[in-house]
Coordinates of C-alpha atoms in Angstrom, one line a residue:
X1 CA 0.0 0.0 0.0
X2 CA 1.1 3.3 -0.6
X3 CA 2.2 5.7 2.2
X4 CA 2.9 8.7 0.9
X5 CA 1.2 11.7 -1.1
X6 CA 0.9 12.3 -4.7
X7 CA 2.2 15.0 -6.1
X8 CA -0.7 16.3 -8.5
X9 CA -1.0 19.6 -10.8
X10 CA -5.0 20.3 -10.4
X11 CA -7.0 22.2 -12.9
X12 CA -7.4 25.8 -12.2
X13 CA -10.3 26.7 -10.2
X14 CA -11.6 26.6 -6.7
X15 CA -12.3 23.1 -4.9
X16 CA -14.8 24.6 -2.3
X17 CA -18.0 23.2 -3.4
X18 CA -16.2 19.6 -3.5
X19 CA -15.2 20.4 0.4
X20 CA -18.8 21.6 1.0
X21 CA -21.0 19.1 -0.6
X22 CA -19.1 15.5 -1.1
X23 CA -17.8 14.3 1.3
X24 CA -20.4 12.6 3.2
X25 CA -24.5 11.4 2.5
X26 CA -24.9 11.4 6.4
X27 CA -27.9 14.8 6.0
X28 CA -26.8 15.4 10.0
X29 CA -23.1 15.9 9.2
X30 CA -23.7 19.9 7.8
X31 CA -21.6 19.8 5.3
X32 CA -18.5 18.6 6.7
X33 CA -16.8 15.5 5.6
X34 CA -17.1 13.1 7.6
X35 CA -16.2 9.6 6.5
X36 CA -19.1 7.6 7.2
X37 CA -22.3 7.7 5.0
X38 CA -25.8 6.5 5.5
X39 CA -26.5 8.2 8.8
X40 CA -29.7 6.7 9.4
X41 CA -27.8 3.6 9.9
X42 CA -24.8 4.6 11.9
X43 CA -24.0 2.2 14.6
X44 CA -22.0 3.3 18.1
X45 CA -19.7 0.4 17.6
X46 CA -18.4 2.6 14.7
X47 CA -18.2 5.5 16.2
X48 CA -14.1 5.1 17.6
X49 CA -13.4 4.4 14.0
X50 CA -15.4 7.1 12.5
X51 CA -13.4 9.6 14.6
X52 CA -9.9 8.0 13.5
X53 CA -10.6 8.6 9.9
X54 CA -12.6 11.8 11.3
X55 CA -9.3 12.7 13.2
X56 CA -6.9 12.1 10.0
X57 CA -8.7 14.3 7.9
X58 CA -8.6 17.2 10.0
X59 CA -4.6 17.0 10.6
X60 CA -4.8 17.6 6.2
X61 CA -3.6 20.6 4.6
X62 CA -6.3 22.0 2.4
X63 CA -4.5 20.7 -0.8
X64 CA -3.8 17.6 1.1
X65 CA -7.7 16.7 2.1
X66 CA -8.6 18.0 -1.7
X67 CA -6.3 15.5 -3.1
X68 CA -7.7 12.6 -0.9
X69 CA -11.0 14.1 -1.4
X70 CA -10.9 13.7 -5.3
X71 CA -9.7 10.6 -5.5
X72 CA -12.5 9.0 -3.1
X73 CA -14.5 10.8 -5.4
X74 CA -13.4 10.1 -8.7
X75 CA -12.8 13.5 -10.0
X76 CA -9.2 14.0 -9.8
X77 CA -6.3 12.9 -12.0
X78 CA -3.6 10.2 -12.5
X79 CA -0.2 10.4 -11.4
X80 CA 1.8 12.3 -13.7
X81 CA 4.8 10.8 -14.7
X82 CA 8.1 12.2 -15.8
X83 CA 10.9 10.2 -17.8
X84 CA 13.3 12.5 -15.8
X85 CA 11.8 12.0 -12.5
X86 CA 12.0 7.9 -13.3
X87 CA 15.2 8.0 -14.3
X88 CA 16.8 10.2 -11.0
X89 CA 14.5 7.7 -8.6
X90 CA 16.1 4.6 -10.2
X91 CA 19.3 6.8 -9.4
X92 CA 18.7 7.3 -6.2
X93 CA 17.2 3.9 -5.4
X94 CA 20.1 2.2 -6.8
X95 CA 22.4 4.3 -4.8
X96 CA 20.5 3.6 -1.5
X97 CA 19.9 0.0 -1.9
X98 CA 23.6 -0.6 -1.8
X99 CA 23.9 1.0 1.6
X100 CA 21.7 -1.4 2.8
X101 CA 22.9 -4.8 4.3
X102 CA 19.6 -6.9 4.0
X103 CA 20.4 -10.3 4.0
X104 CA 17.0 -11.2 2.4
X105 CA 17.7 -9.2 -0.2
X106 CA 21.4 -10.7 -0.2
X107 CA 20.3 -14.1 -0.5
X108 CA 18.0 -12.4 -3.6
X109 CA 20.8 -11.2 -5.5
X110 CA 22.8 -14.1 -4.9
X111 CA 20.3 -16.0 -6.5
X112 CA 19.4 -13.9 -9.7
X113 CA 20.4 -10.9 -9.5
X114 CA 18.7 -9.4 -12.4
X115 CA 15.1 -9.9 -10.9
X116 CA 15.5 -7.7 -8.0
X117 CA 17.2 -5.2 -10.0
X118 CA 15.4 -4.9 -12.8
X119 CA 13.8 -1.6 -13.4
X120 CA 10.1 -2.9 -14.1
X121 CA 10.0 -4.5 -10.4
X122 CA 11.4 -1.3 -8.4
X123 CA 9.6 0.6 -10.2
X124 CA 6.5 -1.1 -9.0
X125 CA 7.5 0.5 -5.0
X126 CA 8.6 3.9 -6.4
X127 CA 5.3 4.0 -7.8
X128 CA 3.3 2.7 -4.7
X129 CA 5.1 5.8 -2.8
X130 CA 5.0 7.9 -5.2
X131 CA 8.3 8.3 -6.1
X132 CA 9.9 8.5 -2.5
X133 CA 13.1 6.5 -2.1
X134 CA 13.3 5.6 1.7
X135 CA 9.9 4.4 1.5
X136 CA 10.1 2.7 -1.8
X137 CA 13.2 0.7 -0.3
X138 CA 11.2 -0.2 2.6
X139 CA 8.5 -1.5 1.5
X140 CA 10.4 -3.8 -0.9
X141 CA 12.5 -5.2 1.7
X142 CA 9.4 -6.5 3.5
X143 CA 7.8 -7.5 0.6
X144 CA 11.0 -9.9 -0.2
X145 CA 11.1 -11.1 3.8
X146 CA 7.5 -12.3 3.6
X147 CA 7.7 -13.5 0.1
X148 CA 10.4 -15.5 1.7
X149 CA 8.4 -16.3 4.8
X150 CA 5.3 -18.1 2.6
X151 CA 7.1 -19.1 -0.3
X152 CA 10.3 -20.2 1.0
X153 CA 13.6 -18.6 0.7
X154 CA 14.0 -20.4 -3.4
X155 CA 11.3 -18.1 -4.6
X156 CA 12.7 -14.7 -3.5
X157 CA 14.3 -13.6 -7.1
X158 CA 11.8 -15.1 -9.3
X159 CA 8.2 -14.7 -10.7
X160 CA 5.6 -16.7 -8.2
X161 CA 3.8 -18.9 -10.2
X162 CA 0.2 -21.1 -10.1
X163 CA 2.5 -24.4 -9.5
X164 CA 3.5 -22.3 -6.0
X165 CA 0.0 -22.4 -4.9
X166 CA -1.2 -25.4 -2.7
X167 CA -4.4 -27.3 -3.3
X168 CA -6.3 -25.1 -0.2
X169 CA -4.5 -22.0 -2.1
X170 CA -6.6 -22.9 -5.3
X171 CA -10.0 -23.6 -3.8
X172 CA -9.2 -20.1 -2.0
X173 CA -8.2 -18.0 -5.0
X174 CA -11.4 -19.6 -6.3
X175 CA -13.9 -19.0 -3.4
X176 CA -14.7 -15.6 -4.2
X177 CA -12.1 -13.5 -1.9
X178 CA -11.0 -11.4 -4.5
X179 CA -12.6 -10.1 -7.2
X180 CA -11.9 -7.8 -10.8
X181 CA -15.1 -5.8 -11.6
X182 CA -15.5 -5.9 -15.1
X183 CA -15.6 -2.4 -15.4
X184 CA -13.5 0.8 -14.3
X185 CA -14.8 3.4 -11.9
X186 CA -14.8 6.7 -12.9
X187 CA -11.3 7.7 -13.4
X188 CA -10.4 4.6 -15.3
X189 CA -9.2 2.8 -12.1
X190 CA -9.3 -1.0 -11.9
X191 CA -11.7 -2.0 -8.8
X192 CA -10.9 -4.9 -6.4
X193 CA -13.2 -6.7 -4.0
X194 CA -12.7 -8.6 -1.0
X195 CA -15.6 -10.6 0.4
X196 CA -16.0 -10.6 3.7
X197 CA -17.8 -14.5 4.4
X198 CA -14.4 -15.6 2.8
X199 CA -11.5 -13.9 4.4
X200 CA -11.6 -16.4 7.8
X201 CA -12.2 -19.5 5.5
X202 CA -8.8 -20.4 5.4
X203 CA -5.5 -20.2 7.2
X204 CA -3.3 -17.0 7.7
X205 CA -0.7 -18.6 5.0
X206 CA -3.4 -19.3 2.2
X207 CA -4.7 -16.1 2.6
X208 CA -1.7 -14.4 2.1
X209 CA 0.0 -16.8 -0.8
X210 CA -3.6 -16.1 -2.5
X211 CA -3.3 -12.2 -1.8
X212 CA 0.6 -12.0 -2.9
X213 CA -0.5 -13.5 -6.3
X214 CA -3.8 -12.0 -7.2
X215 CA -1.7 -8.5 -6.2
X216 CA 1.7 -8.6 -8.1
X217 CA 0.8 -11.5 -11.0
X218 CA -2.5 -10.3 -12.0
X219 CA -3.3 -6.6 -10.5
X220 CA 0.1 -5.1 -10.6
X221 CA 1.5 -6.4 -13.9
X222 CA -0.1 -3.7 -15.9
X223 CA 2.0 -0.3 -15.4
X224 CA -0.9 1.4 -16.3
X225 CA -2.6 0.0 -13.4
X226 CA 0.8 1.1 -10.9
X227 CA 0.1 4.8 -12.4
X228 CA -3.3 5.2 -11.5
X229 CA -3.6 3.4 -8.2
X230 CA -7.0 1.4 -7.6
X231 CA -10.2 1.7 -5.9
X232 CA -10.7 -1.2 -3.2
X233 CA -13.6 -2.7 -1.8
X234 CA -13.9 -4.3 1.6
X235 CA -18.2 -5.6 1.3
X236 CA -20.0 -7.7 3.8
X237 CA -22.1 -10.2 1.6
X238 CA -24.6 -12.6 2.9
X239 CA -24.0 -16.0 3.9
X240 CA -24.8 -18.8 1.8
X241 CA -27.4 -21.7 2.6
X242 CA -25.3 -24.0 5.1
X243 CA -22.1 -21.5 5.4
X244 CA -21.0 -20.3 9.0
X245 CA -19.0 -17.0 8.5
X246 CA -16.0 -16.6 11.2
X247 CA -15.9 -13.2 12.4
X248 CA -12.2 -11.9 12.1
X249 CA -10.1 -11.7 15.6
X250 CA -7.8 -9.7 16.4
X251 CA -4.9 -12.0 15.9
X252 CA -6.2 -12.7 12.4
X253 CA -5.6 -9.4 11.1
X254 CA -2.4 -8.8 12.9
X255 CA -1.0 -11.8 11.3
X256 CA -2.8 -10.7 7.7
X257 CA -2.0 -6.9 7.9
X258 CA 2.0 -6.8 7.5
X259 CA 2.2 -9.1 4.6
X260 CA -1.0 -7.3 2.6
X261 CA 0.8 -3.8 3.7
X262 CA 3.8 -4.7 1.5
X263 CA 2.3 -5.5 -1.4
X264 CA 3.2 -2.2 -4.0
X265 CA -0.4 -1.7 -4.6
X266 CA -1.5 2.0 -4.6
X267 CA -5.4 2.1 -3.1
X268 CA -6.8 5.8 -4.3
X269 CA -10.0 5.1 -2.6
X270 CA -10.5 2.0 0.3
X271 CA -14.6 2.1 0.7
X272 CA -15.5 -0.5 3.8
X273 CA -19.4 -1.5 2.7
X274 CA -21.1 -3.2 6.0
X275 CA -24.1 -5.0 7.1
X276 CA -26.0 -5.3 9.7
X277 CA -24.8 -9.3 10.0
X278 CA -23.5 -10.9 12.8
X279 CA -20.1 -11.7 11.1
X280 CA -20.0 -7.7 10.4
X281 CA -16.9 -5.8 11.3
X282 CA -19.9 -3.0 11.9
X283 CA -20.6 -4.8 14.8
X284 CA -16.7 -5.4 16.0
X285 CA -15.4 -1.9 17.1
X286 CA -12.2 -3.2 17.9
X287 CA -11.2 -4.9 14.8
X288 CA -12.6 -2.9 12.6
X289 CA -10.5 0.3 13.9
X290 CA -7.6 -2.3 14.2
X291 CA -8.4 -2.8 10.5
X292 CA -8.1 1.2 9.9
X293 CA -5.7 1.9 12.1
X294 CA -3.2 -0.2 10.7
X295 CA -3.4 1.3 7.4
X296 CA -1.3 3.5 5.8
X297 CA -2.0 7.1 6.4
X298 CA -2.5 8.2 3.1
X299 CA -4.7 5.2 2.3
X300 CA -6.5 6.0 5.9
X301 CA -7.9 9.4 4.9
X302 CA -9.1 8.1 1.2
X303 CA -11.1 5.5 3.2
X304 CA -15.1 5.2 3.9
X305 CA -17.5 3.5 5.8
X306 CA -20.5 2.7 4.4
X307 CA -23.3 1.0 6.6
X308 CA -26.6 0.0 4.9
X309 CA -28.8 -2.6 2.7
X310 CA -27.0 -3.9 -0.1
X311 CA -29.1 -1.6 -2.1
X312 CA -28.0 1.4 -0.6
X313 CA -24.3 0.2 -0.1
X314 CA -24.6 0.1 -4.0
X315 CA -26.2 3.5 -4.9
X316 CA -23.7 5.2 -2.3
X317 CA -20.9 3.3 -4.4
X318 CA -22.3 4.7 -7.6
X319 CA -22.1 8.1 -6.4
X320 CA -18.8 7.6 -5.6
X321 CA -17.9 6.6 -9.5
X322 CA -18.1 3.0 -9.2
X323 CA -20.3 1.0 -11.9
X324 CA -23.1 -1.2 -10.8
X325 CA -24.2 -2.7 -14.1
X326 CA -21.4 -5.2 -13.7
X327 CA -21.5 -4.9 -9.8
X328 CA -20.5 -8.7 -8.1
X329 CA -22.9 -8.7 -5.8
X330 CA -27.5 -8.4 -6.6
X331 CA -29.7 -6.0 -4.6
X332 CA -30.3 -8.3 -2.3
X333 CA -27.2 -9.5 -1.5
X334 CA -26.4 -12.7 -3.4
X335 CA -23.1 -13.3 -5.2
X336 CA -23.2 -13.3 -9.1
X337 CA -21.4 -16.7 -9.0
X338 CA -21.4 -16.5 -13.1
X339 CA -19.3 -13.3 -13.3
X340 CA -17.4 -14.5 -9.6
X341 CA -14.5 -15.6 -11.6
X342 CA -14.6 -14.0 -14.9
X343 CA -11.5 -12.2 -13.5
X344 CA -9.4 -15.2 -13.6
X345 CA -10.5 -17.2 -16.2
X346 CA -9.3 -14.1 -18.4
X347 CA -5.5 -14.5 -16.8
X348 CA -5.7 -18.5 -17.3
X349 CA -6.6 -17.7 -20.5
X350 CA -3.6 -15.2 -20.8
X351 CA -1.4 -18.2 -19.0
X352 CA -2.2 -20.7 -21.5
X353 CA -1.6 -18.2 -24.4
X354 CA 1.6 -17.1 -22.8
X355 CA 1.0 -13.8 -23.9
X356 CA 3.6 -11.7 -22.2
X357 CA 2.3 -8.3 -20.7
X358 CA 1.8 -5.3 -22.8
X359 CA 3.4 -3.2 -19.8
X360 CA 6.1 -5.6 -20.1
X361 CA 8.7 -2.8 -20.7
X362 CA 9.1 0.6 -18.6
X363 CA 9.4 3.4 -21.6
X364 CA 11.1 6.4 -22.1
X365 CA 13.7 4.2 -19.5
X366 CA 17.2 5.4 -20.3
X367 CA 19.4 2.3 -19.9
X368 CA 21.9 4.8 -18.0
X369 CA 19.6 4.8 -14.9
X370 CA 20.1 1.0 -14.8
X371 CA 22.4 -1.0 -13.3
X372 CA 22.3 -3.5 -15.9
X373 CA 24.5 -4.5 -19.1
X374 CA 23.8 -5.3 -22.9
X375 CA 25.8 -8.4 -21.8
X376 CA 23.3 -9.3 -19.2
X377 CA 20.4 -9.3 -21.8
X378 CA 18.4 -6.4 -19.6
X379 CA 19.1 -3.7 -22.0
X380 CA 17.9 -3.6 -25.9
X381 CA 18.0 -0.6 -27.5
X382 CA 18.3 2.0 -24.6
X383 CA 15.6 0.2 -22.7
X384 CA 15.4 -2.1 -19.7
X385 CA 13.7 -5.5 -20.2
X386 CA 12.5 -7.6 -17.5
X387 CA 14.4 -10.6 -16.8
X388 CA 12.8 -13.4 -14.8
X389 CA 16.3 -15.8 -15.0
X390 CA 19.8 -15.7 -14.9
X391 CA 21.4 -13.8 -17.4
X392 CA 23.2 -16.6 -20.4
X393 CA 26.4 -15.4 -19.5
X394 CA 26.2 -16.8 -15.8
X395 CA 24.1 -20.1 -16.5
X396 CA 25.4 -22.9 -16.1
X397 CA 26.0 -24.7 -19.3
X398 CA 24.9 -28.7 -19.9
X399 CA 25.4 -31.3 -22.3
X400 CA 22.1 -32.8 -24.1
X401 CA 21.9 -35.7 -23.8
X402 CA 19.4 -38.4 -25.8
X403 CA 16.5 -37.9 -22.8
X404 CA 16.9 -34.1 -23.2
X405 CA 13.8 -31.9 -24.6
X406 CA 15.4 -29.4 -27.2
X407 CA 13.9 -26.0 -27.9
X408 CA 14.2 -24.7 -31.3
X409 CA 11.8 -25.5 -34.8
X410 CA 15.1 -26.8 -36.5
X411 CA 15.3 -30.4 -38.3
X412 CA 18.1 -31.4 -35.8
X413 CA 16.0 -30.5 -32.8
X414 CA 12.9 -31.8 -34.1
X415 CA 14.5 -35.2 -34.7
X416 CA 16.4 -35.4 -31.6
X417 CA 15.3 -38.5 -29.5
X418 CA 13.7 -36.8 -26.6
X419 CA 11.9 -34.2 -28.8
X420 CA 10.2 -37.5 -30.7
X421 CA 9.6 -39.3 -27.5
X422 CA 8.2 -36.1 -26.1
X423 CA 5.6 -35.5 -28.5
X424 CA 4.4 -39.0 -28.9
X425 CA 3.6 -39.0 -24.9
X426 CA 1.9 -35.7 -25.1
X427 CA -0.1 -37.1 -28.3
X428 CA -1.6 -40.0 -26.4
X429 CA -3.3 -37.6 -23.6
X430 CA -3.9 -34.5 -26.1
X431 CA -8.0 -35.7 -26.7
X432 CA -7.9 -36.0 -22.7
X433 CA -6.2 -31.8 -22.5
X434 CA -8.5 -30.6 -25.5
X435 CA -11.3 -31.8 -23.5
X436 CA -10.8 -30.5 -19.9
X437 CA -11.5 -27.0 -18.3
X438 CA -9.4 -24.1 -18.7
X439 CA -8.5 -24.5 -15.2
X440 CA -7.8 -28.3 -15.6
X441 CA -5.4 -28.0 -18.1
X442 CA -3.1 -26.2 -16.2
X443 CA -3.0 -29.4 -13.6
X444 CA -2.6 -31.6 -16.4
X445 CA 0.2 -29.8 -17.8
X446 CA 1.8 -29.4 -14.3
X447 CA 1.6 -32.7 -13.8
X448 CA 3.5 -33.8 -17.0
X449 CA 6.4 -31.1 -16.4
X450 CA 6.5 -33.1 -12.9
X451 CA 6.6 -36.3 -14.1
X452 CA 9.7 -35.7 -16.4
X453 CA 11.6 -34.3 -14.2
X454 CA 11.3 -37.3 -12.1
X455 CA 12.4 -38.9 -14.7
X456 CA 15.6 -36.9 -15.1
X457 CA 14.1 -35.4 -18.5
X458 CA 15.1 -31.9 -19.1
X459 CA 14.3 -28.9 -21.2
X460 CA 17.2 -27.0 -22.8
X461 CA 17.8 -24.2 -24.3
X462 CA 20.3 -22.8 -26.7
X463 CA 21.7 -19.6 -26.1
X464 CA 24.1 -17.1 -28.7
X465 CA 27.1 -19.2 -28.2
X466 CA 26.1 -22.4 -28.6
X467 CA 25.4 -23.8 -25.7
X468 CA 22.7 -25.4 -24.2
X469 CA 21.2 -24.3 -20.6
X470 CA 18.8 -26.1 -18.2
X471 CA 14.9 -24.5 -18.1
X472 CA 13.4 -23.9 -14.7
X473 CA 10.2 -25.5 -14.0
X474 CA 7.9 -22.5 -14.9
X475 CA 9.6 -22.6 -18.5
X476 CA 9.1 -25.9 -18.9
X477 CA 5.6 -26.1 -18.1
X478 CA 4.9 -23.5 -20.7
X479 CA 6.9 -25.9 -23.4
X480 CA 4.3 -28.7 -22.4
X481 CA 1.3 -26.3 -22.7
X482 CA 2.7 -25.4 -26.1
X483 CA 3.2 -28.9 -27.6
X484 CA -0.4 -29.6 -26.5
X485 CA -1.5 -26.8 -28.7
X486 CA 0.4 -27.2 -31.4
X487 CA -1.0 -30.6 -31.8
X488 CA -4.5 -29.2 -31.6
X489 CA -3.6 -27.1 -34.3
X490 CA -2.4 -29.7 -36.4
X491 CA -5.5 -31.8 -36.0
X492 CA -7.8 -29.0 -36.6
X493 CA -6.2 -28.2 -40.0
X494 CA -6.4 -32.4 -41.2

């Protein structure tokens, strides 16, 4: 989360009627913001919180509480980026990180070095603060040290992937926790849900595995998406027929907060939509202002409560800019189970493609505010790439051997024994892939990529001089995906 302020050049003009008449529906407020809406339904369990976002707001400058007012609002702008600005923070984070003696982030350069310098993942903190160095560096660090914590030390300088995720992780990413509205709000800015009868359903570590992958694989890999910062949702729903929501505890969200908190995700608006339900942090004083408390600053004073019918939560949600033609949740407070996952199935479907990201490069990135080399393969043509593996010049080389899966469309790698052998194992099971699920052909190819490397079978790859280097897992799972839809290709054309 971000913890800092933007630094915004506003349209001419005077912001007085947006201090006067928008910052809260509650008709007994008078005019001044206070952030908590629907006053017919306030409750005095809320009231400690209500004053702490009440209480942050006042300590604002009057540009300060504009800014935060706008963006809750939907009627400011993006963050303005220059190529200058980019360039000197790079600088200056490069400078600072090597005054630091982390040993996370030791062991992370040790590993690959290029993945925690690259340009495209710092850039993601810089961004989250808003250009500010100390926090920037910060907030990485803890992001590596938990990534370390849930993953396991291995994963530290590389992409996490679906093969990371544990069975319970799957069912969770699935339950309805998170979702993607289908649909910007007002100022273009993705929206993200979190449900609240699924957020006790698992354990501490599911939760945040699920939350470090939906955040930096899915939400975060679009730049454009880093710029603009997001609106999130925190929305009480219903429970379903036969389902017994856990109230969060205290020592729940202690647990959850400091992982979630360094994740580089800017929130522009955080809008807390309550029921009147017994699992309700509405009716839980001290986690809910636990919850806000232990929020960034910046993100505090953009935040809202909202307490009503699910009705009301929505049309106080439209007036805030957010659409509710595509909204997860009905008026009366059921899930739209067909949309739940629409979200995912869209970055499966991306997976299985392997389309890289549009976003994938940083531009207007001069290769002189990097700390990388041609020779490293992180720079081509005055930009920085991202690199998710070793640099060719410090792999370690192999010999194929007859086993060995060879990359490349070439006669002598076609005809090489463990490219034949390969596809004639794949073409047995290729009716069984072509008929399961999206979701199921990911296990199926997961399960082949494991099965040859118990097997001692590997995947090589041939790099400018010659040589032929080991894939990691990830990389040869995608080979597996590939040769399954090549196939398909080939039947659908005889």
């Amino acid at each position: 989360m971000a913890s800092s302020p933007q630094h915004r050049v506003f349209e001419k003009g005077s912001c007085i009627s947006l201090l006067k008449g928008c910052g809260s529906d509650n008709k007994s407020s008078q005019g001044n913001d206070v952030p908590v809406q629907n006053g017919n339904l306030q409750r005095e369990e809320m009231k400690e919180t209500q004053d702490l976002l009440a209480s942050g707001l006042s300590k604002l400058t009057v540009q300060e509480r504009t800014e935060a007012l706008y963006d809750v609002h939907c009627v400011g702008e993006e963050l303005k980026e220059d190529p200058e600005i980019i360039q000197k923070a790079l600088s200056d984070f490069d400078k600072a990180i090597q005054q630091e003696h982390n040993p996370t982030y030791e062991i992370a350069s040790n590993q690959n070095k290029a993945y925690v310098q690259d340009p495209t993942f710092r850039l993601r903190f810089l961004r989250a603060n808003s250009f500010n160095v100390g926090q920037s560096l910060g907030q990485m660090m803890k992001f590596l040290q938990y990534k370390a914590a849930y993953f396991g030390a291995e994963t530290i300088a590389r992409e996490i992937t679906l093969d990371d995720l544990t069975t319970e992780d799957m069912k969770l990413m699935l339950s309805g926790l998170y979702h993607i509205q289908d649909g910007k709000d007002r100022m273009g800015r993705l929206v993200i849900y979190m449900f609240s009868n699924m957020l006790c359903s698992s354990t501490v570590e599911s939760l945040v595995r699920v939350s470090f992958y939906v955040w930096f694989n899915i939400i975060l890999s679009d730049h454009d998406v880093q710029r603009k910062g997001v609106t999130a949702i925190y929305y009480d729903v219903n429970s379903r027929p036969g389902e017994k929501v856990k109230k969060p505890g205290i020592n729940f969200m202690m647990k959850v907060l400091g992982p979630l908190n360094s994740l580089p995700g800017r929130y522009t608006a955080l809008h807390y939509c309550l029921l009147k339900t017994k699992s309700s942090l509405a009716l839980n004083s001290t986690v809910l202002r636990l919850s806000v408390n232990n929020i960034p600053g910046y993100v505090r004073v953009r935040s809202r409560l909202h307490l009503g019918s699910d009705m009301e939560l929505q049309y106080l949600l439209k007036s805030h800019g957010i659409p509710i033609d595509t909204f997860p949740v009905d008026v009366n407070g059921n899930i739209r189970e067909n949309i739940l996952n629409k979200w995912f199935n869209k970055h499966q479907e991306a997976i299985d493609k392997d389309t890289p990201s549009a976003n994938a490069q940083v531009p207007e990135l001069n290769a002189s505010a990097c700390t990388f080399t041609k020779q490293e393969g992180n720079v081509e043509n005055g930009k920085a790439v991202p690199s998710n593996r070793a640099s060719s010049a410090s792999a370690r080389t192999v010999q194929p051997l007859d086993t060995d899966i060879l990359s490349g469309r070439g006669r002598k790698s076609q005809d090489h024994p463990g490219n034949v052998r390969f596809r004639d194992m794949l073409e047995e099971h290729s009716v069984e892939y072509d008929k399961a699920p999206r979701h199921e052909r990911r296990r199926i190819t997961t399960e082949f990529t494991r099965l040859l490397a118990s097997q001692g079978i590997r995947f090589l790859d041939q790099i400018e001089s010659g040589d032929w280097v080991e894939c990691d897992f990830a990389e040869g799972r995608t080979k597996v995906s590939q040769q399954f839809r090549t196939l398909r290709k080939k039947k659908s054309r005889a």
